[in-house]
Short mmCIF file of C-alpha atoms in Angstrom, two decimals:
data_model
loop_
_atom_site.label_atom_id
_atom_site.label_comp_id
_atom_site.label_asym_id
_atom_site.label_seq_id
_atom_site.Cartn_x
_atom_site.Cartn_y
_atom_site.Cartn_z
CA UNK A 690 94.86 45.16 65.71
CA UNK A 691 94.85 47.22 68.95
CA UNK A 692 92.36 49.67 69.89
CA UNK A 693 93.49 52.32 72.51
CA UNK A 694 90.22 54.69 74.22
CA UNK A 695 91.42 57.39 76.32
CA UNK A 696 89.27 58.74 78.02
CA UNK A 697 88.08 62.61 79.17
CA UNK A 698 85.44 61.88 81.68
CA UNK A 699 83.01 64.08 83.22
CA UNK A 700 79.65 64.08 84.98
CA UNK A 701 77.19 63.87 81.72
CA UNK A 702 79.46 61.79 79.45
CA UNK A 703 82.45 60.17 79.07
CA UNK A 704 84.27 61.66 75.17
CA UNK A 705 87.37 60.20 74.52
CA UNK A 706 90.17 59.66 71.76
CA UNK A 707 89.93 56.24 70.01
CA UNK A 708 93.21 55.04 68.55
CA UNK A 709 93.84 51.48 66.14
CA UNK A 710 97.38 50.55 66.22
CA UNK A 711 99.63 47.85 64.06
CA UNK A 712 100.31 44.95 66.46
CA UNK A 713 104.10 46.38 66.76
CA UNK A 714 102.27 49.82 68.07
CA UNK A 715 102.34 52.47 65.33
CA UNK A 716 99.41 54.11 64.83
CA UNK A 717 96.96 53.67 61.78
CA UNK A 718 94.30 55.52 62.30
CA UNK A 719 91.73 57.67 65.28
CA UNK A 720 88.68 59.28 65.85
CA UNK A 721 86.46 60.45 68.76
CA UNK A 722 84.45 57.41 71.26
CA UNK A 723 81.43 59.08 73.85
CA UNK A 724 80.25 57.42 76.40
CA UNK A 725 78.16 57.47 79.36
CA UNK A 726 79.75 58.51 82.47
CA UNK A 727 81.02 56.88 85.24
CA UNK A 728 78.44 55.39 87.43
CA UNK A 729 80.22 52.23 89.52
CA UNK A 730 79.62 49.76 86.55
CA UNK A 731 76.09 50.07 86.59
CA UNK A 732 73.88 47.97 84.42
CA UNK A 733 72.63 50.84 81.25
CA UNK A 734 73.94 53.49 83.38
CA UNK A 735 77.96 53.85 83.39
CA UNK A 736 80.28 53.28 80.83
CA UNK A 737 82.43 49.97 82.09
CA UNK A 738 85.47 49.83 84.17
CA UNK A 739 88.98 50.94 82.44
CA UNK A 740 90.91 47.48 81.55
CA UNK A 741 91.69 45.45 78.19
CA UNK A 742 88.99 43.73 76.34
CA UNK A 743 88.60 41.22 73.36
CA UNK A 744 86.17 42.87 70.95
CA UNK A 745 84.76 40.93 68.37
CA UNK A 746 82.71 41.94 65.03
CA UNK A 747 78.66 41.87 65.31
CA UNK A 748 75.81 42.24 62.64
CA UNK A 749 72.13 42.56 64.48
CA UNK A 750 69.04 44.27 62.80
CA UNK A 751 69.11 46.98 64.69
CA UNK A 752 73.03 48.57 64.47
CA UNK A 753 73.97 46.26 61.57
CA UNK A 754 78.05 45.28 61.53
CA UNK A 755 79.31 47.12 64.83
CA UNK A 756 81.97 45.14 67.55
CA UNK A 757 80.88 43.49 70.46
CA UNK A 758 83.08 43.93 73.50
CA UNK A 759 83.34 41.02 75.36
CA UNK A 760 84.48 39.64 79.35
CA UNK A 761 82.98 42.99 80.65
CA UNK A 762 83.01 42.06 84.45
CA UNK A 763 78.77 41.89 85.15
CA UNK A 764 77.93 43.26 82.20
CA UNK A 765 76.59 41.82 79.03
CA UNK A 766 76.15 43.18 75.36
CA UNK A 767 78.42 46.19 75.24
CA UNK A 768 78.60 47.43 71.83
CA UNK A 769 80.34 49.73 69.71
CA UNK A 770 77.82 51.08 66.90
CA UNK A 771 76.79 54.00 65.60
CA UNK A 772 74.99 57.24 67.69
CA UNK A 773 75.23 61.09 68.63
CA UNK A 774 74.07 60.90 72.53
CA UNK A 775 75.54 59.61 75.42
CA UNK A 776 74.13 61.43 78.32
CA UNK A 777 72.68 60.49 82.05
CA UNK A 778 70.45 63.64 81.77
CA UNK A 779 69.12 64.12 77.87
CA UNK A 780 68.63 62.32 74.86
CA UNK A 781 71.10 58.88 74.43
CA UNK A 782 72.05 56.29 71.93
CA UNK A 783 73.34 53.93 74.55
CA UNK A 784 72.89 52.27 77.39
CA UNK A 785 76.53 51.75 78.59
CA UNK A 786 78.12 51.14 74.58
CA UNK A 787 80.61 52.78 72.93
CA UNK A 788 79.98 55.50 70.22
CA UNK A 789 82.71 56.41 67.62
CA UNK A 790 82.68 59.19 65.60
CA UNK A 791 84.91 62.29 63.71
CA UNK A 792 85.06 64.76 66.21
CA UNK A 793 83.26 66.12 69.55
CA UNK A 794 80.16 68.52 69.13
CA UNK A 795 77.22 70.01 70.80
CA UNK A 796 74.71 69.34 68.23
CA UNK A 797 71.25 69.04 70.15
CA UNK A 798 72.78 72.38 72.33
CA UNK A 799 71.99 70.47 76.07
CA UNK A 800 76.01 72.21 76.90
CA UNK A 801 77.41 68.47 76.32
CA UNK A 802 79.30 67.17 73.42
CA UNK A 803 78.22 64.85 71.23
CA UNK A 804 79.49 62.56 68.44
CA UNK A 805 79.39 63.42 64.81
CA UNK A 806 79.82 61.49 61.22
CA UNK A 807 79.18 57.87 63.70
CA UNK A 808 78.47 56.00 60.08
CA UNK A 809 81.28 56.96 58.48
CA UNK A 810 83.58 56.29 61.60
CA UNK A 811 82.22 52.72 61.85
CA UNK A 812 82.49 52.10 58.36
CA UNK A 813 86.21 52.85 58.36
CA UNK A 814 86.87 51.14 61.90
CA UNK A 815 85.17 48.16 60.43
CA UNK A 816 87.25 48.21 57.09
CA UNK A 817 90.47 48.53 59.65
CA UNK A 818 89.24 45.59 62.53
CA UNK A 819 87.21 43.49 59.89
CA UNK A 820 87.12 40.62 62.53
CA UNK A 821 87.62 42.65 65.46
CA UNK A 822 90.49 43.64 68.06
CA UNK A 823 92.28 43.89 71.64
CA UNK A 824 90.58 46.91 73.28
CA UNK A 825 92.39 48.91 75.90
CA UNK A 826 90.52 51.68 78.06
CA UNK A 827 92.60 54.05 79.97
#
């Protein structure tokens, strides 16, 4: 499977459109991806450089099954679990991972969007990718 992010960046957080593709390209399924913004690659401050990366399915005791994307130039452990904040300034889930979820909303009202329904997103994304996937960031 392929995994497409594009990407809506901004100075707060980085909300994007996650796509999973068939290997010939047609589209199987999407949902929303937040981030952190862009901060020159920092270590648990930016969200990592655009590019292609192998992802690969994870269990720890903290996330439970969530990907593991892999070959992130100096940068280790980026993951792709479950969360609702992804800001520089507020509340966060991550430290430079990947959130998925249904759709884009301000739920804690800081004027930033958030990430909603994250379980049920990663439940589905793991029942698509069950060993992982070929992630591209645009």
């Amino acid at each position: 499977m392929i995994v497409k992010i594009k990407r809506q960046p901004n100075t707060k957080n980085t909300p994007g459109h996650l796509a999973v593709y068939n290997n010939d390209w047609t589209e199987v399924w999407n949902c929303k991806s937040l981030e952190l913004p862009w901060n020159n690659n920092k270590k648990q401050k930016s969200c990592i450089p655009t590019g292609t990366y192998t992802v690969v399915k994870r269990n720890s005791v903290k996330f439970s099954n969530h990907f593991h994307v892999t070959n992130v130039p100096n940068r280790d452990y980026i993951l792709i679990h479950t969360g609702n904040y992804a800001s520089i300034d507020n509340d966060t889930d991550v430290i430079g991972c990947i959130l998925v979820g249904t759709a884009h909303k301000d739920i804690n009202a800081d004027g930033y969007v958030d990430i909603i329904n994250s379980k049920k997103c990663m439940k589905k994304l793991l029942s698509l990718c069950p060993t992982g996937f070929k992630l591209i960031i645009e």
